[in-house]
């Protein structure tokens, strides 16, 4: 447990293997996505957890600056119907945001370890991609309560954040590392925590003991950043 806690505490996001010197003046072009062109697949729902988690400090700060993105609407649906139109919307927003933001960590960008935001200058880290996708999808009519930020550890043992979408066909992941939208249990991530249903400020722990891994088997988690 101590090792897992260390991994969560270490700041940073997984990124594509892009040299710093190659940062362009314009947005990153979108990569083609095989999954995005297909009909929506089926996925399992993520296991529920009643264990409370401490809301990440970066998210609390974000909500103070973007209160409209953290509002809780009573009786709002906590999942969406994954119609072909909804799938196409998820795929477009995922690829569009991935193309619009160039990866840059908070320390270099803002001079601080953690700063969750919706970037306005075309640069951001994993939380910023996820928050931007969440905002754009909410603007298209999807309920915020079905769009939940999650904190994970990647197979390369790096702390990372993604957007999860809860649907009637299971839970899917929108990630800045790929334009493919994957079922949560096909990502290879160890799932640590995510936003709770029905309360934008509450988070639940996805217990490390559950070993929510996809095709990687059990592995020890250690700290690391990119």
XYZ file of N, CA, C and O in Angstrom, residues 12-192:
724
model
N 2.889 14.119 -12.384
C 3.346 13.836 -13.727
C 2.280 13.112 -14.508
O 1.301 12.628 -13.967
N 2.460 13.034 -15.819
C 1.534 12.360 -16.704
C 2.329 11.531 -17.681
O 3.445 11.888 -18.049
N 1.736 10.436 -18.111
C 2.331 9.695 -19.203
C 2.156 10.504 -20.484
O 1.131 11.137 -20.698
N 3.156 10.491 -21.320
C 3.081 11.209 -22.591
C 3.630 10.329 -23.694
O 4.325 9.354 -23.446
N 3.307 10.700 -24.907
C 3.922 10.039 -26.043
C 5.398 10.382 -26.051
O 5.825 11.377 -25.472
N 6.198 9.562 -26.719
C 7.646 9.747 -26.714
C 8.008 10.839 -27.701
O 8.458 10.589 -28.819
N 7.804 12.088 -27.283
C 8.037 13.236 -28.151
C 9.174 14.076 -27.607
O 9.126 14.529 -26.472
N 10.231 14.314 -28.374
C 11.336 15.147 -27.880
C 10.897 16.584 -27.690
O 10.127 17.116 -28.480
N 11.377 17.212 -26.632
C 10.996 18.592 -26.336
C 11.354 19.529 -27.471
O 10.627 20.452 -27.800
N 12.474 19.280 -28.130
C 12.937 20.180 -29.179
C 12.003 20.191 -30.378
O 12.077 21.085 -31.206
N 11.102 19.202 -30.477
C 10.262 19.116 -31.661
C 8.906 19.799 -31.497
O 8.052 19.659 -32.339
N 8.714 20.531 -30.397
C 7.429 21.188 -30.179
C 7.139 22.163 -31.319
O 7.933 23.063 -31.602
N 6.017 22.007 -32.013
C 5.714 22.854 -33.168
C 5.003 24.126 -32.745
O 4.600 24.282 -31.600
N 4.819 25.018 -33.693
C 4.100 26.248 -33.401
C 2.601 26.049 -33.488
O 1.837 26.825 -32.956
N 2.157 25.001 -34.149
C 0.735 24.728 -34.302
C 0.316 23.503 -33.536
O 1.116 22.870 -32.862
N -0.963 23.135 -33.635
C -1.464 21.962 -32.902
C -0.906 20.668 -33.462
O -0.476 20.594 -34.613
N -0.912 19.630 -32.652
C -0.457 18.321 -33.073
C -1.488 17.703 -33.997
O -2.670 17.690 -33.680
N -1.083 17.160 -35.152
C -2.067 16.524 -36.022
C -2.613 15.263 -35.394
O -1.903 14.531 -34.717
N -3.890 14.999 -35.630
C -4.515 13.808 -35.059
C -4.017 12.568 -35.774
O -3.808 12.559 -36.984
N -3.807 11.492 -35.011
C -3.443 10.213 -35.585
C -4.716 9.474 -35.968
O -5.748 9.636 -35.339
N -4.650 8.641 -37.012
C -5.849 7.883 -37.373
C -6.232 6.908 -36.279
O -5.382 6.400 -35.560
N -7.519 6.666 -36.127
C -7.997 5.774 -35.076
C -8.834 4.665 -35.683
O -9.797 4.922 -36.382
N -8.428 3.423 -35.427
C -9.198 2.294 -35.924
C -10.516 2.166 -35.169
O -11.567 1.945 -35.753
N -10.467 2.338 -33.853
C -11.659 2.149 -33.042
C -12.705 3.205 -33.347
O -13.902 2.922 -33.374
N -12.270 4.420 -33.580
C -13.223 5.508 -33.754
C -14.137 5.300 -34.950
O -15.232 5.836 -35.003
N -13.680 4.526 -35.944
C -14.476 4.347 -37.145
C -15.437 3.169 -37.043
O -16.213 2.916 -37.946
N -15.376 2.428 -35.947
C -16.209 1.249 -35.788
C -17.474 1.569 -35.003
O -17.574 2.601 -34.355
N -18.413 0.643 -35.048
C -19.584 0.760 -34.189
C -19.143 0.622 -32.736
O -18.133 -0.004 -32.437
N -19.894 1.225 -31.839
C -19.527 1.201 -30.427
C -19.450 -0.236 -29.908
O -20.389 -1.011 -30.078
N -18.335 -0.635 -29.294
C -18.217 -1.986 -28.748
C -18.888 -2.081 -27.381
O -19.354 -1.093 -26.824
N -18.919 -3.276 -26.851
C -19.418 -3.489 -25.507
C -18.258 -3.467 -24.533
O -17.137 -3.856 -24.855
N -18.515 -3.003 -23.320
C -17.507 -3.003 -22.262
C -18.194 -3.359 -20.961
O -19.411 -3.207 -20.818
N -17.413 -3.835 -20.016
C -17.954 -4.084 -18.683
C -18.010 -2.773 -17.909
O -17.162 -1.894 -18.115
N -18.970 -2.620 -17.002
C -18.930 -1.453 -16.108
C -17.780 -1.601 -15.125
O -17.415 -2.718 -14.743
N -17.191 -0.497 -14.730
C -16.136 -0.549 -13.728
C -16.726 -0.982 -12.398
O -17.842 -0.570 -12.050
N -16.028 -1.808 -11.631
C -16.548 -2.220 -10.319
C -16.811 -1.015 -9.435
O -16.013 -0.072 -9.379
N -17.948 -1.027 -8.766
C -18.287 0.070 -7.866
C -17.444 -0.022 -6.600
O -17.016 -1.102 -6.191
N -17.202 1.110 -5.988
C -16.469 1.134 -4.734
C -17.097 2.167 -3.826
O -17.402 3.280 -4.251
N -17.302 1.791 -2.584
C -17.860 2.725 -1.608
C -16.770 3.416 -0.814
O -17.051 4.232 0.053
N -15.526 3.076 -1.092
C -14.421 3.674 -0.347
C -14.208 5.117 -0.788
O -14.034 5.386 -1.978
N -14.241 6.026 0.163
C -14.029 7.433 -0.144
C -12.558 7.694 -0.426
O -11.676 7.023 0.118
N -12.297 8.633 -1.272
C -10.934 9.051 -1.569
C -10.832 10.546 -1.338
O -11.809 11.280 -1.460
N -9.648 11.008 -1.009
C -9.421 12.442 -0.864
C -9.454 13.074 -2.252
O -8.774 12.607 -3.167
N -10.261 14.091 -2.427
C -10.339 14.770 -3.712
C -8.979 15.371 -4.050
O -8.400 16.083 -3.239
N -8.438 15.088 -5.236
C -7.125 15.636 -5.591
C -7.092 17.149 -5.459
O -8.026 17.846 -5.875
N -6.018 17.659 -4.883
C -5.895 19.096 -4.676
C -5.970 19.884 -5.969
O -6.529 20.991 -6.008
N -5.404 19.334 -7.055
C -5.464 20.020 -8.338
C -6.878 20.172 -8.838
O -7.226 21.180 -9.460
N -7.729 19.185 -8.536
C -9.126 19.263 -8.952
C -9.885 20.274 -8.104
O -10.719 21.028 -8.623
N -9.605 20.320 -6.807
C -10.255 21.314 -5.939
C -9.942 22.715 -6.426
O -10.834 23.582 -6.545
N -8.677 22.973 -6.731
C -8.278 24.282 -7.244
C -8.967 24.583 -8.570
O -9.419 25.706 -8.820
N -9.064 23.578 -9.431
C -9.744 23.743 -10.712
C -11.194 24.173 -10.504
O -11.696 25.076 -11.183
N -11.871 23.542 -9.551
C -13.286 23.846 -9.315
C -13.486 25.261 -8.784
O -14.518 25.882 -9.042
N -12.513 25.774 -8.058
C -12.598 27.152 -7.585
C -12.519 28.129 -8.751
O -13.127 29.199 -8.722
N -11.780 27.758 -9.783
C -11.615 28.631 -10.950
C -12.650 28.376 -12.029
O -12.948 29.257 -12.837
N -13.193 27.163 -12.066
C -14.200 26.806 -13.068
C -15.408 26.183 -12.365
O -15.703 24.987 -12.543
N -16.130 26.950 -11.567
C -17.231 26.361 -10.789
C -18.320 25.733 -11.648
O -18.981 24.788 -11.219
N -18.512 26.233 -12.864
C -19.539 25.662 -13.731
C -19.210 24.238 -14.151
O -20.100 23.471 -14.525
N -17.923 23.865 -14.078
C -17.502 22.519 -14.446
C -17.597 21.535 -13.280
O -17.295 20.344 -13.450
N -17.995 22.019 -12.132
C -18.036 21.181 -10.932
C -19.394 21.217 -10.254
O -19.509 20.877 -9.077
N -20.399 21.647 -10.970
C -21.737 21.715 -10.398
C -22.367 20.324 -10.359
O -22.148 19.506 -11.251
N -23.138 20.082 -9.317
C -23.886 18.836 -9.194
C -25.347 19.115 -9.475
O -25.972 19.941 -8.801
N -25.890 18.459 -10.485
C -27.290 18.643 -10.850
C -28.111 17.513 -10.245
O -27.854 16.336 -10.545
N -29.067 17.832 -9.382
C -29.882 16.770 -8.772
C -30.575 15.908 -9.819
O -31.089 16.413 -10.820
N -30.546 14.599 -9.588
C -31.234 13.621 -10.446
C -30.704 13.583 -11.875
O -31.379 13.072 -12.781
N -29.497 14.113 -12.090
C -28.903 14.030 -13.424
C -28.543 12.585 -13.735
O -28.149 11.827 -12.847
N -28.680 12.152 -14.977
C -28.320 10.776 -15.323
C -26.823 10.537 -15.106
O -25.999 11.410 -15.381
N -26.484 9.364 -14.608
C -25.090 9.033 -14.328
C -24.484 8.153 -15.413
O -23.363 7.654 -15.261
N -25.216 7.969 -16.513
C -24.669 7.258 -17.664
C -25.362 7.776 -18.913
O -26.375 8.482 -18.833
N -24.794 7.450 -20.062
C -25.396 7.861 -21.326
C -25.736 6.620 -22.144
O -25.153 5.548 -21.956
N -26.694 6.766 -23.047
C -27.007 5.705 -23.996
C -25.980 5.763 -25.122
O -25.814 6.798 -25.774
N -25.263 4.673 -25.323
C -24.178 4.678 -26.307
C -24.730 4.343 -27.690
O -24.548 3.252 -28.224
N -25.398 5.316 -28.274
C -25.910 5.198 -29.632
C -24.762 5.423 -30.622
O -23.698 5.930 -30.249
N -24.957 5.062 -31.894
C -23.926 5.371 -32.889
C -23.573 6.858 -32.925
O -22.406 7.222 -33.094
N -24.579 7.710 -32.755
C -24.306 9.148 -32.748
C -23.456 9.539 -31.543
O -22.516 10.336 -31.669
N -23.772 8.981 -30.367
C -22.986 9.290 -29.176
C -21.553 8.791 -29.329
O -20.606 9.475 -28.939
N -21.383 7.600 -29.912
C -20.040 7.061 -30.116
C -19.230 7.953 -31.050
O -18.054 8.234 -30.810
N -19.877 8.409 -32.120
C -19.192 9.300 -33.056
C -18.807 10.609 -32.376
O -17.730 11.165 -32.642
N -19.676 11.100 -31.496
C -19.369 12.331 -30.755
C -18.166 12.126 -29.845
O -17.262 12.970 -29.794
N -18.125 11.020 -29.114
C -16.986 10.730 -28.243
C -15.697 10.637 -29.057
O -14.660 11.190 -28.663
N -15.765 9.949 -30.182
C -14.571 9.772 -31.006
C -14.066 11.104 -31.547
O -12.854 11.363 -31.559
N -14.979 11.965 -31.984
C -14.565 13.247 -32.551
C -13.959 14.144 -31.481
O -12.907 14.763 -31.702
N -14.608 14.238 -30.326
C -14.074 15.088 -29.260
C -12.725 14.568 -28.799
O -11.783 15.343 -28.587
N -12.585 13.254 -28.666
C -11.313 12.691 -28.231
C -10.186 13.055 -29.191
O -9.126 13.554 -28.792
N -10.400 12.833 -30.480
C -9.342 13.112 -31.456
C -9.115 14.611 -31.635
O -7.972 15.053 -31.791
N -10.188 15.396 -31.596
C -10.030 16.844 -31.766
C -9.208 17.457 -30.631
O -8.313 18.289 -30.877
N -9.504 17.067 -29.385
C -8.754 17.626 -28.255
C -7.317 17.114 -28.259
O -6.374 17.869 -27.971
N -7.120 15.851 -28.613
C -5.760 15.340 -28.703
C -4.933 16.111 -29.717
O -3.725 16.300 -29.536
N -5.587 16.555 -30.790
C -4.886 17.311 -31.824
C -4.675 18.769 -31.443
O -3.736 19.414 -31.917
N -5.535 19.300 -30.578
C -5.512 20.730 -30.277
C -4.524 21.103 -29.175
O -4.163 22.274 -29.042
N -4.114 20.127 -28.370
C -3.245 20.412 -27.218
C -1.917 19.693 -27.397
O -1.888 18.508 -27.726
N -0.826 20.434 -27.184
C 0.502 19.828 -27.212
C 0.924 19.492 -25.780
O 0.758 20.316 -24.886
N 1.454 18.284 -25.534
C 1.779 17.900 -24.153
C 2.919 18.703 -23.557
O 3.989 18.836 -24.144
N 2.668 19.266 -22.381
C 3.697 19.977 -21.620
C 3.354 19.876 -20.144
O 2.224 20.137 -19.746
N 4.322 19.467 -19.318
C 4.033 19.254 -17.903
C 3.864 20.578 -17.171
O 4.328 21.631 -17.617
N 3.195 20.514 -16.037
C 2.848 21.720 -15.285
C 4.069 22.468 -14.783
O 4.070 23.700 -14.711
N 5.116 21.751 -14.397
C 6.311 22.413 -13.873
C 6.913 23.351 -14.910
O 7.313 24.474 -14.597
N 6.955 22.895 -16.144
C 7.504 23.734 -17.200
C 6.508 24.804 -17.636
O 6.878 25.942 -17.898
N 5.234 24.428 -17.680
C 4.203 25.314 -18.212
C 3.838 26.433 -17.237
O 3.740 27.605 -17.621
N 3.640 26.054 -15.975
C 3.131 27.010 -14.995
C 4.088 27.259 -13.829
O 3.793 28.081 -12.967
N 5.182 26.511 -13.783
C 6.123 26.682 -12.689
C 5.626 26.124 -11.378
O 6.081 26.525 -10.317
N 4.700 25.171 -11.437
C 4.196 24.509 -10.236
C 3.977 23.036 -10.559
O 3.803 22.656 -11.718
N 3.961 22.218 -9.517
C 3.906 20.774 -9.723
C 2.574 20.336 -10.313
O 2.515 19.532 -11.241
N 1.472 20.857 -9.774
C 0.149 20.449 -10.227
C -0.714 21.678 -10.485
O -0.850 22.535 -9.612
N -1.276 21.763 -11.676
C -2.200 22.850 -12.000
C -3.203 22.335 -13.023
O -2.931 22.297 -14.213
N -4.365 21.899 -12.535
C -5.399 21.380 -13.413
C -6.158 22.542 -14.034
O -6.612 23.458 -13.336
N -6.334 22.506 -15.349
C -7.014 23.615 -15.993
C -7.531 23.200 -17.364
O -7.249 22.099 -17.851
N -8.306 24.074 -17.969
C -8.700 23.942 -19.370
C -7.819 24.927 -20.133
O -8.023 26.142 -20.054
N -6.792 24.450 -20.813
C -5.790 25.362 -21.376
C -6.345 26.237 -22.494
O -7.219 25.819 -23.265
N -5.828 27.445 -22.532
C -6.236 28.391 -23.573
C -5.092 28.705 -24.528
O -5.282 29.462 -25.482
N -3.918 28.099 -24.292
C -2.752 28.407 -25.118
C -2.263 27.220 -25.932
O -1.208 27.282 -26.561
N -3.022 26.109 -25.916
C -2.652 24.964 -26.737
C -1.665 24.007 -26.100
O -1.223 23.063 -26.759
N -1.323 24.212 -24.820
C -0.386 23.339 -24.121
C -1.034 22.832 -22.835
O -1.737 23.576 -22.152
N -0.770 21.575 -22.492
C -1.336 21.043 -21.266
C -0.830 19.648 -20.980
O -0.158 19.035 -21.818
N -1.149 19.128 -19.795
C -0.789 17.765 -19.457
C -2.047 16.908 -19.394
O -3.125 17.334 -19.812
N -1.918 15.683 -18.887
C -3.008 14.714 -19.020
C -4.313 15.183 -18.393
O -5.395 14.976 -18.963
N -4.246 15.825 -17.218
C -5.477 16.310 -16.600
C -6.156 17.359 -17.477
O -7.389 17.420 -17.554
N -5.351 18.177 -18.134
C -5.906 19.243 -18.963
C -6.626 18.686 -20.189
O -7.675 19.197 -20.600
N -6.057 17.639 -20.798
C -6.756 16.968 -21.896
C -8.106 16.442 -21.401
O -9.136 16.633 -22.047
N -8.075 15.742 -20.265
C -9.297 15.119 -19.749
C -10.355 16.160 -19.412
O -11.545 15.986 -19.725
N -9.948 17.248 -18.766
C -10.899 18.288 -18.388
C -11.473 19.002 -19.616
O -12.648 19.391 -19.629
N -10.648 19.176 -20.635
C -11.126 19.821 -21.866
C -12.140 18.935 -22.573
O -13.186 19.407 -23.051
N -11.852 17.645 -22.652
C -12.816 16.717 -23.271
C -14.123 16.707 -22.490
O -15.217 16.681 -23.080
N -14.011 16.711 -21.177
C -15.206 16.716 -20.325
C -16.045 17.967 -20.588
O -17.267 17.897 -20.731
N -15.393 19.116 -20.645
C -16.101 20.372 -20.909
C -16.769 20.340 -22.279
O -17.940 20.743 -22.423
N -16.048 19.899 -23.290
C -16.599 19.901 -24.645
C -17.785 18.945 -24.766
O -18.787 19.258 -25.425
N -17.682 17.781 -24.150
C -18.785 16.827 -24.211
C -20.004 17.336 -23.445
O -21.141 17.170 -23.891
N -19.770 17.981 -22.301
C -20.881 18.564 -21.552
C -21.553 19.666 -22.371
O -22.777 19.818 -22.347
N -20.739 20.415 -23.102
C -21.294 21.459 -23.945
C -22.151 20.914 -25.080
O -22.997 21.632 -25.625
N -21.944 19.646 -25.422
C -22.742 18.999 -26.462
C -23.945 18.259 -25.881
O -24.646 17.555 -26.607
N -24.147 18.412 -24.560
C -25.344 17.868 -23.945
C -25.168 16.620 -23.115
O -26.138 16.133 -22.528
N -23.947 16.088 -23.014
C -23.738 14.913 -22.179
C -23.677 15.339 -20.716
O -23.095 16.385 -20.391
N -24.252 14.568 -19.796
C -24.263 14.966 -18.387
C -22.886 14.831 -17.744
O -22.188 13.827 -17.941
N -22.501 15.839 -16.969
C -21.212 15.793 -16.287
C -21.101 14.578 -15.375
O -20.004 14.042 -15.184
N -22.231 14.135 -14.821
C -22.201 13.011 -13.894
C -21.814 11.698 -14.571
O -21.465 10.731 -13.894
N -21.869 11.654 -15.898
C -21.433 10.464 -16.639
C -20.017 10.611 -17.172
O -19.463 9.661 -17.735
N -19.430 11.788 -16.983
C -18.089 12.090 -17.486
C -17.168 12.259 -16.282
O -17.181 13.299 -15.633
N -16.363 11.257 -15.975
C -15.637 11.229 -14.709
C -14.130 11.110 -14.927
O -13.654 10.181 -15.578
N -13.423 12.085 -14.362
C -11.960 12.041 -14.398
C -11.487 10.899 -13.502
O -12.032 10.667 -12.424
N -10.461 10.201 -13.942
C -9.888 9.115 -13.154
C -8.372 9.249 -13.108
O -7.747 9.739 -14.061
N -7.796 8.820 -12.005
C -6.340 8.775 -11.831
C -5.909 7.318 -11.900
O -6.511 6.453 -11.245
N -4.899 7.055 -12.704
C -4.429 5.693 -12.926
C -2.905 5.648 -12.840
O -2.243 6.679 -12.761
N -2.382 4.453 -12.873
C -0.950 4.242 -13.076
C -0.803 3.412 -14.340
O -1.474 2.385 -14.508
N 0.037 3.848 -15.267
C 0.205 3.172 -16.542
C 1.068 1.923 -16.380
O 1.741 1.744 -15.358
N 1.094 1.055 -17.385
C 1.973 -0.112 -17.322
C 3.449 0.246 -17.160
O 4.226 -0.560 -16.645
N 3.840 1.452 -17.586
C 5.220 1.895 -17.389
C 5.413 2.594 -16.050
O 6.424 3.248 -15.824
N 4.411 2.447 -15.158
C 4.496 2.902 -13.774
C 4.566 4.417 -13.644
O 5.305 4.975 -12.835
N 3.761 5.092 -14.449
C 3.676 6.549 -14.433
C 2.259 6.951 -14.041
O 1.274 6.396 -14.544
N 2.149 7.912 -13.133
C 0.852 8.464 -12.763
C 0.255 9.152 -13.976
O 0.952 9.825 -14.737
N -1.058 9.010 -14.162
C -1.702 9.516 -15.364
C -3.155 9.819 -15.041
O -3.705 9.292 -14.065
N -3.793 10.674 -15.825
C -5.216 10.979 -15.657
C -5.916 10.836 -17.002
O -5.353 11.183 -18.050
N -7.129 10.328 -16.962
C -7.921 10.121 -18.179
C -9.369 10.501 -17.900
O -9.769 10.670 -16.740
N -10.152 10.607 -18.954
C -11.591 10.797 -18.816
C -12.279 9.461 -19.041
O -12.028 8.785 -20.050
N -13.131 9.075 -18.108
C -13.947 7.880 -18.303
C -15.379 8.310 -18.595
O -15.863 9.312 -18.056
N -16.036 7.551 -19.452
C -17.427 7.832 -19.817
C -18.258 6.608 -19.454
O -17.971 5.493 -19.907
N -19.265 6.820 -18.624
C -20.131 5.739 -18.171
C -21.311 5.643 -19.132
O -22.038 6.621 -19.338
N -21.487 4.460 -19.725
C -22.558 4.278 -20.700
C -23.376 3.032 -20.360
O -23.006 2.232 -19.506
N -24.468 2.868 -21.080
C -25.294 1.680 -20.898
C -24.658 0.441 -21.521
O -25.191 -0.662 -21.417
N -23.511 0.627 -22.159
C -22.753 -0.498 -22.715
C -21.399 -0.651 -22.042
O -20.482 -1.260 -22.593
N -21.275 -0.080 -20.849
C -20.024 -0.198 -20.120
C -19.269 1.114 -20.039
O -19.732 2.150 -20.524
N -18.103 1.079 -19.425
C -17.286 2.268 -19.192
C -16.117 2.309 -20.170
O -15.398 1.317 -20.338
N -15.929 3.485 -20.759
C -14.895 3.662 -21.770
C -13.938 4.779 -21.370
O -14.254 5.621 -20.532
N -12.757 4.792 -22.012
C -11.686 5.703 -21.631
C -11.293 6.575 -22.815
O -10.999 6.072 -23.909
N -11.284 7.881 -22.580
C -10.753 8.850 -23.535
C -9.407 9.321 -23.004
O -9.323 9.917 -21.932
N -8.360 9.044 -23.749
C -6.987 9.212 -23.282
C -6.208 10.071 -24.270
O -6.403 9.951 -25.489
N -5.315 10.922 -23.769
C -4.506 11.722 -24.671
C -3.385 10.926 -25.329
O -2.717 11.417 -26.249
N -3.150 9.688 -24.891
C -2.090 8.874 -25.473
C -2.525 8.161 -26.744
O -1.697 7.607 -27.466
N -3.835 8.148 -27.019
C -4.338 7.470 -28.203
C -5.684 8.051 -28.611
O -6.439 8.544 -27.772
N -5.968 7.994 -29.893
C -7.292 8.393 -30.368
C -8.295 7.260 -30.270
O -9.492 7.473 -30.452
N -7.826 6.057 -30.017
C -8.727 4.925 -29.842
C -9.445 5.045 -28.503
O -8.817 5.296 -27.471
N -10.751 4.859 -28.513
C -11.532 4.843 -27.281
C -11.647 3.393 -26.838
O -12.198 2.553 -27.549
N -11.106 3.091 -25.663
C -10.996 1.713 -25.211
C -11.901 1.427 -24.025
O -12.140 2.302 -23.191
N -12.398 0.190 -23.925
C -13.034 -0.221 -22.675
C -12.026 -0.092 -21.536
O -10.821 -0.306 -21.724
N -12.495 0.268 -20.365
C -11.596 0.545 -19.239
C -10.667 -0.622 -18.933
O -9.520 -0.417 -18.526
N -11.150 -1.858 -19.141
C -10.350 -3.019 -18.768
C -9.459 -3.531 -19.900
O -8.897 -4.613 -19.821
N -9.310 -2.706 -20.955
C -8.375 -3.041 -22.026
C -7.278 -1.993 -22.170
O -6.625 -1.903 -23.203
N -7.076 -1.200 -21.142
C -6.091 -0.119 -21.195
C -4.732 -0.506 -20.631
O -3.735 0.143 -20.915
N -4.691 -1.535 -19.762
C -3.450 -1.865 -19.079
C -3.181 -1.015 -17.861
O -2.144 -1.153 -17.218
N -4.114 -0.120 -17.503
C -3.918 0.761 -16.356
C -4.223 0.046 -15.045
O -5.081 -0.835 -14.978
N -3.569 0.496 -13.987
C -4.008 0.209 -12.624
C -4.868 1.391 -12.198
O -4.412 2.534 -12.217
N -6.101 1.105 -11.817
C -7.066 2.170 -11.525
C -6.982 2.546 -10.048
O -7.115 1.701 -9.168
N -6.787 3.835 -9.783
C -6.542 4.317 -8.424
C -7.778 4.997 -7.840
O -8.257 4.633 -6.766
